[in-house]
XYZ file of C-alpha atoms in Angstrom:
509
model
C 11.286 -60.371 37.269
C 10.810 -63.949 36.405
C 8.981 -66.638 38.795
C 10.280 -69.953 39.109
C 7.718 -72.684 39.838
C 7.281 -76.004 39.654
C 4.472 -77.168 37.492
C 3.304 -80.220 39.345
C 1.112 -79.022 41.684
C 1.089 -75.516 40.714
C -2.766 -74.312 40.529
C -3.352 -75.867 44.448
C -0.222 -74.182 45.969
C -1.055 -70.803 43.739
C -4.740 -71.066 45.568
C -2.897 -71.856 48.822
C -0.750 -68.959 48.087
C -3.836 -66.554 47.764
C -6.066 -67.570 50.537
C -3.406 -67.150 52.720
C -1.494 -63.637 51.057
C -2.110 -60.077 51.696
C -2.424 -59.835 48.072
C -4.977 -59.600 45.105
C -3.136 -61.123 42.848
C -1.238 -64.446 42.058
C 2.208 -61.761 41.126
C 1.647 -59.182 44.122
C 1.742 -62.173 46.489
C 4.857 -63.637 44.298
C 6.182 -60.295 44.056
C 6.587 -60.791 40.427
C 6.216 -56.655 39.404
C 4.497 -54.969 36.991
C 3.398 -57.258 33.980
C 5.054 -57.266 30.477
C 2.196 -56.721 28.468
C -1.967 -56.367 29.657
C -4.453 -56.945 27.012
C -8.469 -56.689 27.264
C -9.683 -60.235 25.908
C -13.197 -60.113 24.279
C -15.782 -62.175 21.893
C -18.946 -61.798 20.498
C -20.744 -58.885 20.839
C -23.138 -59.486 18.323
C -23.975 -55.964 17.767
C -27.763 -55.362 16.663
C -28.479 -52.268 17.262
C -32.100 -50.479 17.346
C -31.357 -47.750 15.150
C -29.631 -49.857 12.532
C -32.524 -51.758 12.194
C -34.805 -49.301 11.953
C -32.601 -47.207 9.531
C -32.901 -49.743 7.046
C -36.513 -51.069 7.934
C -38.335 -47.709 8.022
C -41.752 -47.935 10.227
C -41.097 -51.210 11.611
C -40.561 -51.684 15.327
C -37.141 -53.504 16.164
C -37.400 -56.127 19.155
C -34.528 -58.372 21.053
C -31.562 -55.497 19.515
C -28.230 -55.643 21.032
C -26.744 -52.368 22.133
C -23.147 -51.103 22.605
C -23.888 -50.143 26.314
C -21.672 -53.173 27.700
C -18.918 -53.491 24.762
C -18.575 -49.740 25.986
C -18.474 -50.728 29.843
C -15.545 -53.411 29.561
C -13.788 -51.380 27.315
C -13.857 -48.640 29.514
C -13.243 -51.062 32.591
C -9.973 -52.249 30.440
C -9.162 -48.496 29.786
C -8.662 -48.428 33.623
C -7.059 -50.926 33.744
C -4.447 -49.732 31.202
C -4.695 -52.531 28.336
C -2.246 -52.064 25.899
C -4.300 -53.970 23.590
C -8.062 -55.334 23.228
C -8.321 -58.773 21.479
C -12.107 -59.262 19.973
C -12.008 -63.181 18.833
C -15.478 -62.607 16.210
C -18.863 -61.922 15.652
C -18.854 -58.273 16.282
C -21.759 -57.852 14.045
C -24.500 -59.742 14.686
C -25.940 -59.693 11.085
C -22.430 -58.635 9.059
C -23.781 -55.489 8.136
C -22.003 -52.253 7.358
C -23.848 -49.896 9.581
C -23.931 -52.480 12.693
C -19.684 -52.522 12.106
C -20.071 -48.380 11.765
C -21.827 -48.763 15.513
C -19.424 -51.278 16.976
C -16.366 -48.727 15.817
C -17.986 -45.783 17.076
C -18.041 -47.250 20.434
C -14.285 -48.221 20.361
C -13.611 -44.204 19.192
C -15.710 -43.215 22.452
C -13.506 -44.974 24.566
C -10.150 -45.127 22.518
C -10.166 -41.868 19.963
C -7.888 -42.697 17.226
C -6.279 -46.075 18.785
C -5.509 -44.259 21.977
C -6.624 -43.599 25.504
C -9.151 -41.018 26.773
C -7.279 -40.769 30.144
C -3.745 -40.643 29.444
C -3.132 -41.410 25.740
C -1.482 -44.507 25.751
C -1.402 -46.304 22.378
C -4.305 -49.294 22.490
C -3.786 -51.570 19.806
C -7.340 -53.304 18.608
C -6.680 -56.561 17.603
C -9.719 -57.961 15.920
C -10.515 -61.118 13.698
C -14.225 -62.170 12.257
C -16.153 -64.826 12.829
C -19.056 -66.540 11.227
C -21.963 -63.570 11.994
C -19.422 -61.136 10.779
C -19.152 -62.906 7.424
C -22.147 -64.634 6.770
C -25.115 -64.481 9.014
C -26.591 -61.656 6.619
C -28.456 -64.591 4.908
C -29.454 -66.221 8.458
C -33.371 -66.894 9.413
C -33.282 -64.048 11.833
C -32.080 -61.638 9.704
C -34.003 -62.531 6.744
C -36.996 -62.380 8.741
C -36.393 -58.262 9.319
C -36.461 -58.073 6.001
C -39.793 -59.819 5.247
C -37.977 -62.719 4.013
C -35.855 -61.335 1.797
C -32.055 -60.351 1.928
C -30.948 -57.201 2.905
C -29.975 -54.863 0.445
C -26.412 -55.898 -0.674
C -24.814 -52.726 -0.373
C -25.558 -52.966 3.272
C -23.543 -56.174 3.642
C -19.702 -56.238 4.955
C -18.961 -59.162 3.513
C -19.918 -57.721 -0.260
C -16.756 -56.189 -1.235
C -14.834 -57.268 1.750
C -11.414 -55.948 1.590
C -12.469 -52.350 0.049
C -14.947 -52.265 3.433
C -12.286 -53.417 5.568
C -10.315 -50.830 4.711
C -12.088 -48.019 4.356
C -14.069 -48.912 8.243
C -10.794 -49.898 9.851
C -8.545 -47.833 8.293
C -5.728 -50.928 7.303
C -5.288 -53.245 4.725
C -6.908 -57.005 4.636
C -5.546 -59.599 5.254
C -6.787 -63.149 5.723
C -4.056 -63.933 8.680
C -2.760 -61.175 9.650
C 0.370 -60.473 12.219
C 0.923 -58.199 14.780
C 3.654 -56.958 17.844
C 2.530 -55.422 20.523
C 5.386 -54.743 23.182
C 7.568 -56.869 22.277
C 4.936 -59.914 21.781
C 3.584 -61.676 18.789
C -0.464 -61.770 17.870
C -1.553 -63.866 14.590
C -4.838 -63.763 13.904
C -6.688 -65.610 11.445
C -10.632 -64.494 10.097
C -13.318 -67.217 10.098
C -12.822 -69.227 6.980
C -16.044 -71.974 7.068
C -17.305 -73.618 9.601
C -15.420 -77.051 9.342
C -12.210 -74.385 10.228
C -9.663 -72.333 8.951
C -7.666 -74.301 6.451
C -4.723 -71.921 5.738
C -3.478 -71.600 9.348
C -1.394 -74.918 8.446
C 0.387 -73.415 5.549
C 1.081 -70.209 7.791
C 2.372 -72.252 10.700
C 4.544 -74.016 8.597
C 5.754 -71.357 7.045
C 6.596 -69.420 10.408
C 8.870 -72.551 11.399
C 10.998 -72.085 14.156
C 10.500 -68.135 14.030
C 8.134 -68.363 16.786
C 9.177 -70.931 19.520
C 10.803 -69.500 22.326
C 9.821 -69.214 25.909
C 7.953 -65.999 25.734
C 4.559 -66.499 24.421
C 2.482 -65.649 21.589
C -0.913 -65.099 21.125
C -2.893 -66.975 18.035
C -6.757 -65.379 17.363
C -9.399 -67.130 15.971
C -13.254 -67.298 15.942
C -14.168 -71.364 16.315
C -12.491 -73.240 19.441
C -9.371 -75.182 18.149
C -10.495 -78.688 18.372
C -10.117 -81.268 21.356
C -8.326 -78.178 23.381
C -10.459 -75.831 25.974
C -13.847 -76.903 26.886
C -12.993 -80.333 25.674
C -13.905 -82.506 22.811
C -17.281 -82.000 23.122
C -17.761 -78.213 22.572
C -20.226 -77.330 20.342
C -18.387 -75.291 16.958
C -15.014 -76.550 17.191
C -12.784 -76.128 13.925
C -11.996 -79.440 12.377
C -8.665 -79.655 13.828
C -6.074 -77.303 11.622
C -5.301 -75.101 14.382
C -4.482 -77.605 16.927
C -2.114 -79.555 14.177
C -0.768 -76.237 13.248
C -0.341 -74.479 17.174
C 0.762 -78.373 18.254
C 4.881 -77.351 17.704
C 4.493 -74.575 19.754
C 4.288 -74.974 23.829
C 4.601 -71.078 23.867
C 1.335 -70.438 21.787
C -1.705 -69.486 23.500
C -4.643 -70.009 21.540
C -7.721 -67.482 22.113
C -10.789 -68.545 20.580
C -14.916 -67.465 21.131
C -17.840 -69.304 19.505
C -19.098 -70.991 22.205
C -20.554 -68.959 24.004
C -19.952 -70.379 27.068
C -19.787 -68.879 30.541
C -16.501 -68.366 32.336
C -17.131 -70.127 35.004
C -16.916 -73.163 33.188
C -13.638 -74.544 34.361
C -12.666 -76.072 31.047
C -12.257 -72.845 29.347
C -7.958 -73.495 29.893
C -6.467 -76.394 28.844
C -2.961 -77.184 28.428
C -1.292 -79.678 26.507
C 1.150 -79.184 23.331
C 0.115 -75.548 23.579
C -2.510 -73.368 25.937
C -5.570 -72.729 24.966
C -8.308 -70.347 26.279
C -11.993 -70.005 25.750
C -13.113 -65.953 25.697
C -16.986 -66.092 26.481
C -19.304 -63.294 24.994
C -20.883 -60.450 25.920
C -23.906 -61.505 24.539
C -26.190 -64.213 25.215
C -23.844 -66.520 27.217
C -24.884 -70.196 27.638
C -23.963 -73.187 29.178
C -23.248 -76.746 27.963
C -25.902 -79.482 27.012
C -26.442 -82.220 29.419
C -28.236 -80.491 32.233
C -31.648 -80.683 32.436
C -32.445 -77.107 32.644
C -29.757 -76.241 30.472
C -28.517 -76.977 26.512
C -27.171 -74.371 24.518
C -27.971 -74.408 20.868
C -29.834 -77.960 21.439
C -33.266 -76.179 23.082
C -35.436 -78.710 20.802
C -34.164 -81.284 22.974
C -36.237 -83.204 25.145
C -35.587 -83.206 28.866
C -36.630 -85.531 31.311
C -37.877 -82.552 32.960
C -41.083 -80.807 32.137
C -40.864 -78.636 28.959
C -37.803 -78.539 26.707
C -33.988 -77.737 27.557
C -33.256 -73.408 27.501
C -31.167 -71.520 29.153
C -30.421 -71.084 32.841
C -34.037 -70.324 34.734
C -33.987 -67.457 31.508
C -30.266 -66.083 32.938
C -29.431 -66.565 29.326
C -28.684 -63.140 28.868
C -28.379 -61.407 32.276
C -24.683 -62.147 32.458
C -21.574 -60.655 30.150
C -18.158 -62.145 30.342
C -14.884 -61.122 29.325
C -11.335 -61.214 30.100
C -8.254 -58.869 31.071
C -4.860 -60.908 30.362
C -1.723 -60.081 31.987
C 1.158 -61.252 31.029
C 4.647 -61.987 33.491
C 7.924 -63.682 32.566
C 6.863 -67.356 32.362
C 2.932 -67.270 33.434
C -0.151 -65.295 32.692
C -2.663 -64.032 34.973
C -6.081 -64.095 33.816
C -8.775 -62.320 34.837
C -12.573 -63.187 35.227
C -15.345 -60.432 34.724
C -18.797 -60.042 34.657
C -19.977 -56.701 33.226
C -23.464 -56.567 33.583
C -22.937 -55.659 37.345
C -19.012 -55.029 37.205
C -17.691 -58.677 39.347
C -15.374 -61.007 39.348
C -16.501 -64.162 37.828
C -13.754 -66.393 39.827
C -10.581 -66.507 41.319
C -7.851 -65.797 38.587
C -6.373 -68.083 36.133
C -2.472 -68.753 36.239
C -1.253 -70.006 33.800
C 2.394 -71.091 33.766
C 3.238 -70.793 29.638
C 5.173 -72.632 27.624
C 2.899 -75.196 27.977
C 4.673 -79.298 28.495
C 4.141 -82.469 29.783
C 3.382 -81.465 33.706
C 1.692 -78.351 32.303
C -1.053 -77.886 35.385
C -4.114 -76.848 33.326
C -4.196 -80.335 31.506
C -7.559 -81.733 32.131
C -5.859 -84.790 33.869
C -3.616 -82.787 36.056
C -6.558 -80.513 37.157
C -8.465 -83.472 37.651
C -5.718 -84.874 40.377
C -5.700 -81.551 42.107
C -8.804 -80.888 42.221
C -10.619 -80.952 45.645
C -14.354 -81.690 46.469
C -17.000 -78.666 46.319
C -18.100 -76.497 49.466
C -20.393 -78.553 51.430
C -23.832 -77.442 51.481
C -24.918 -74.781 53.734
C -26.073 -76.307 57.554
C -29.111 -77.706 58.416
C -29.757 -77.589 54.044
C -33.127 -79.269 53.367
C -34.472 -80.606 50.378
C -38.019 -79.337 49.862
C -40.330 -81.076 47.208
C -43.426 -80.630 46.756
C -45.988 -82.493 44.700
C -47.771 -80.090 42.353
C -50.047 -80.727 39.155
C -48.331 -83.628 36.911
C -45.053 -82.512 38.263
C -42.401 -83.382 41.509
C -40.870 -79.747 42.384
C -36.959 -80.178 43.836
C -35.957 -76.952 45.581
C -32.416 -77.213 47.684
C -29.804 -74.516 48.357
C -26.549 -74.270 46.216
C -23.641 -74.706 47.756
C -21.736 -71.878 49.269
C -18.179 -70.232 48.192
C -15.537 -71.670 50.032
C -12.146 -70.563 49.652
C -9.976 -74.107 48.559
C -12.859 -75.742 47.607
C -13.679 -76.504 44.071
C -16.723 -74.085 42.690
C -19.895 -76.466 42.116
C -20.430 -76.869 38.107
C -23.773 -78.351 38.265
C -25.447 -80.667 40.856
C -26.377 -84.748 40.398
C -29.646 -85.553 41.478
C -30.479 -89.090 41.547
C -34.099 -90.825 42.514
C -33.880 -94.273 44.266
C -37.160 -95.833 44.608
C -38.280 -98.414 46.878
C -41.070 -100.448 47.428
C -41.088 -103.558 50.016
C -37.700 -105.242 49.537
C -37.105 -103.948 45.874
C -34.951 -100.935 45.414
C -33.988 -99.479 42.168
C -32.414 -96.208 40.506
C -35.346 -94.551 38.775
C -33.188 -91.794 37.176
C -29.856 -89.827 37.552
C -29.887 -86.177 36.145
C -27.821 -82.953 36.668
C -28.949 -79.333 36.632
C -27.342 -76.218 36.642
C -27.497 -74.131 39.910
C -27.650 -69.874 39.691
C -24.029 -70.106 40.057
C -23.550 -71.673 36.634
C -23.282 -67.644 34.837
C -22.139 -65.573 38.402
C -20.284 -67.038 40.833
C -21.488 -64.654 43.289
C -25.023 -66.535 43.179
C -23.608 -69.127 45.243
C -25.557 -69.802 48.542
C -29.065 -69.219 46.115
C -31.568 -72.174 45.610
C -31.276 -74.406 43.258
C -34.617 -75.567 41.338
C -35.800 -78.457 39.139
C -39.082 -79.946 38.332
C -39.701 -83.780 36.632
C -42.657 -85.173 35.797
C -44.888 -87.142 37.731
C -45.550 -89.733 35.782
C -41.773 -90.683 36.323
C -42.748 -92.037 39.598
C -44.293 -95.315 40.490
C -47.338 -95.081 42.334
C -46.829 -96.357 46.115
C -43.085 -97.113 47.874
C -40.923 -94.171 48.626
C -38.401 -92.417 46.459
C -35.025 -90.761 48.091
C -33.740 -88.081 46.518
C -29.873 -87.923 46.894
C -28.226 -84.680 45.530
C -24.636 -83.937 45.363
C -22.436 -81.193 44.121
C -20.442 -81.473 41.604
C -17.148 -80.022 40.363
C -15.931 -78.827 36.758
C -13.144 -82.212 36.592
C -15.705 -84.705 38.504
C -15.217 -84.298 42.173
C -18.667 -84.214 44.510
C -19.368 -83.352 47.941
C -21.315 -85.365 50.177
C -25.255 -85.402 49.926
C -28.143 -83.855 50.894
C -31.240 -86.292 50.517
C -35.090 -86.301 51.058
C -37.564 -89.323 51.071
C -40.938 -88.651 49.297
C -43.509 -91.235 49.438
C -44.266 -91.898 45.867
C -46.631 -89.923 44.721
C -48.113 -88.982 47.710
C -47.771 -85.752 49.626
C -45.218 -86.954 52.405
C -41.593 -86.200 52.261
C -39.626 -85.906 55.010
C -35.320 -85.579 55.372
C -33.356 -88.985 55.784
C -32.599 -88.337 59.353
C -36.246 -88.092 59.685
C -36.384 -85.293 62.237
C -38.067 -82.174 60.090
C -40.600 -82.866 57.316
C -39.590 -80.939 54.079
C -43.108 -80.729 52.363
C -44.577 -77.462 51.814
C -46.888 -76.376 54.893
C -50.075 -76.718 52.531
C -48.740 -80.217 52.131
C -48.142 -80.997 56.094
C -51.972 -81.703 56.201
C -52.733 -85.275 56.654
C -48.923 -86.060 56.707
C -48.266 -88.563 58.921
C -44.333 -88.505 60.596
């Protein structure tokens, strides 16, 4: 069955749609069926495994390894399911080593024996390209440093003799690009090439022509993000722009791409223009963008305004595990969220209306019009700050979630100070709340520290903190007016004090 719709509009009268349906699902409440095609979507295990290690470094401890224990949980969550496919967009091996490959294949077998389901023997196509760990992070710091400085032996690497290990481990011949159906649809995918992007994907798009437009989609792998397309044009690892040139003629491809590492709850991981493109998280270690002052991924040299240096999420870095299941209807795909680490939804689903075009809803501009505010915050929410040892402590509650409203990316806090007639804007700053990796943290507090020495001595300073959603909308403030660098702070309606109650001594209201 196919499901007429009209773009413009589309993602707030699908969310209308749900809250108001007896249905899970965008196509039970549309009554579109059963889907076409469901595929498991996947990326970056980076599978470093204890006994690997230890194998090849007798007598030395291994530390920080990263088991199969949740590759095997989503793949037997997609098993379930009844994937017909599981698409892994890179880094499966953390190091590119033979024996961490052997470990990540084993797993697969455990779940799918010989390409095929343990339950009920369905044929489950894996559908697998490399990325830059798989091919070259053999010679990286980390792994160097297991081996005393050195490089590991180099009949342990993958990448050595390449097609003759591809082969013999995966049981099918190399190929750089390669091309497969599955159902009836079309997946290219195309192995990391360097890190400025994979050049040949032009030639092959060119090539294909015509041979692939259409209204039913098809799926294009590849490690890096395509540039200026999901998570926007300042994602960290982006390709240098041949796969957006190349996918650019197609409004029916949808690009699936890893790399980033960045958590599903980020909004921006679907974008729409010539084509779709969607961002696939990781299993392993999942961050969050730069620009938050408790947060920077792959920038954690950088200096914050607040005390110590940027890291990941209050150390949440890798206590969350995101993947996707993709199913696919005549004219739209339904995307699914998940968390594995404790088996959740990480949002509401993803429908995407493909081919892609003009009105497409999941360009960043459209999602910015119909986008609405975030949850307010919960009632009677107080900020507390307290004045500790060369350092102001923020703590406030996240904002709950609301069905309609827009989930909370991160939160603006801004510090007005005044002092007689003189008011001025000492700072403006965001942080990440514990929402930023699970969705279901909503409703916990939110916490951020700056230094003192930030603050003038004397005059007050009102702290005004909004929500704030993934395309720019905020919700209306909480605030809370600390006297400079004294031990006062009360709300902005003035009727509690929100100082700690070894603080309240000597306050005066």
């Amino acid at each position: 069955m196919r499901v007429d719709f009209t773009r413009r509009g589309f993602i707030g009268s699908a969310a209308s749609l749900l809250a108001s349906a007896p249905a899970d699902t965008y196509a039970q409440a549309v009554g579109a069926g059963c889907p076409r095609l469901v595929f498991g979507l996947l990326s970056d295990l980076h599978i470093r495994p204890r006994s690997e290690m230890e194998r090849l470094m007798p007598g030395k401890k291994a530390t920080d390894t990263i088991e199969t224990d949740l590759f095997e949980k989503a793949l037997a969550y997609y098993d379930e399911r009844g994937v017909d496919a599981v698409v892994i967009a890179g880094d499966l091996a953390d190091w590119g080593m033979i024996g961490q490959f052997k470990i990540v294949l084993g797993a697969w077998e455990k779940i799918f024996p010989h390409g095929r389901s343990r339950r009920d023997g369905r044929k489950v196509e894996r559908l697998v390209v490399f990325g830059n760990h798989d091919f070259e992070d053999w010679r990286s710091k980390p792994c160097k440093a297991w081996f005393n400085g050195e490089l590991p032996p180099e009949e342990e690497i993958f990448f050595h003799g390449l097609e003759a290990n591809y082969e013999r481990l995966f049981c099918e011949r190399y190929e750089p690009i390669w091309r497969k159906e599955v159902k009836g649809y079309t997946f290219v995918g195309a192995h990391w090439g360097r890190w400025k992007g994979i050049d040949a994907v032009e030639p092959y798009f060119a090539e294909a022509g015509d041979s692939l437009k259409g209204d039913r989609p098809f799926f294009y792998v590849q490690h890096p993000q395509p540039r200026n397309t999901c998570l926007g044009d300042w994602c960290w690892g982006a390709d240098s722009g041949q796969a957006t040139r190349a996918l650019s003629p197609y409004p029916n491809a949808v690009a699936l791409s890893g790399h980033s590492h960045k958590s599903l709850v980020n909004e921006r991981n679907v974008w729409q223009g010539a084509f779709t493109s969607v961002g696939t998280g990781t299993l392993s270690l999942l961050g969050v963008d730069a620009g938050r002052e408790n947060a920077g991924h792959f920038v954690s040299n950088h200096r914050s305004v607040m005390r110590g240096v940027r890291g990941y999420v209050a150390g949440e870095g890798i206590r969350a595990a995101h993947g996707q299941l993709v199913n696919v209807y005549d004219g739209f795909l339904e995307i699914e969220r998940r968390e594995f680490v404790r088996g959740e939804p990480v949002g509401a689903n993803w429908v995407v209306p493909v081919p892609a075009g003009k009105d497409a809803p999941f360009r960043y501009e459209s999602r910015q019009r119909a986008e609405r505010a975030p949850a307010p915050f919960p009632d009677g929410a107080q900020v507390r700050v307290t004045h500790l040892d060369g350092r102001v402590r923020l703590e406030f509650p996240s904002v709950r979630a609301v069905a309609g409203a827009a989930p909370a990316e991160d939160y603006e806090i801004e510090a007005v100070y005044t002092e007689g007639e003189v008011t001025r804007t000492l700072f403006t700053r965001y942080v990440y709340g514990p929402e930023a990796l699970r969705r279901s943290a909503a409703g916990g507090d939110v916490v951020a520290e700056f230094s003192s020495d930030l603050f003038p001595p004397g005059g007050d300073v009102t702290f005004r903190i909004r929500a704030h959603a993934a395309f720019g909308h905020f919700n209306d403030a909480i605030s809370c007016v600390s006297c400079g660098r004294s031990k006062l702070c009360y709300n902005e309606n003035h009727l509690n004090l929100c100082c700690s109650d070894e603080e309240k001594e000597g306050c005066a209201t």
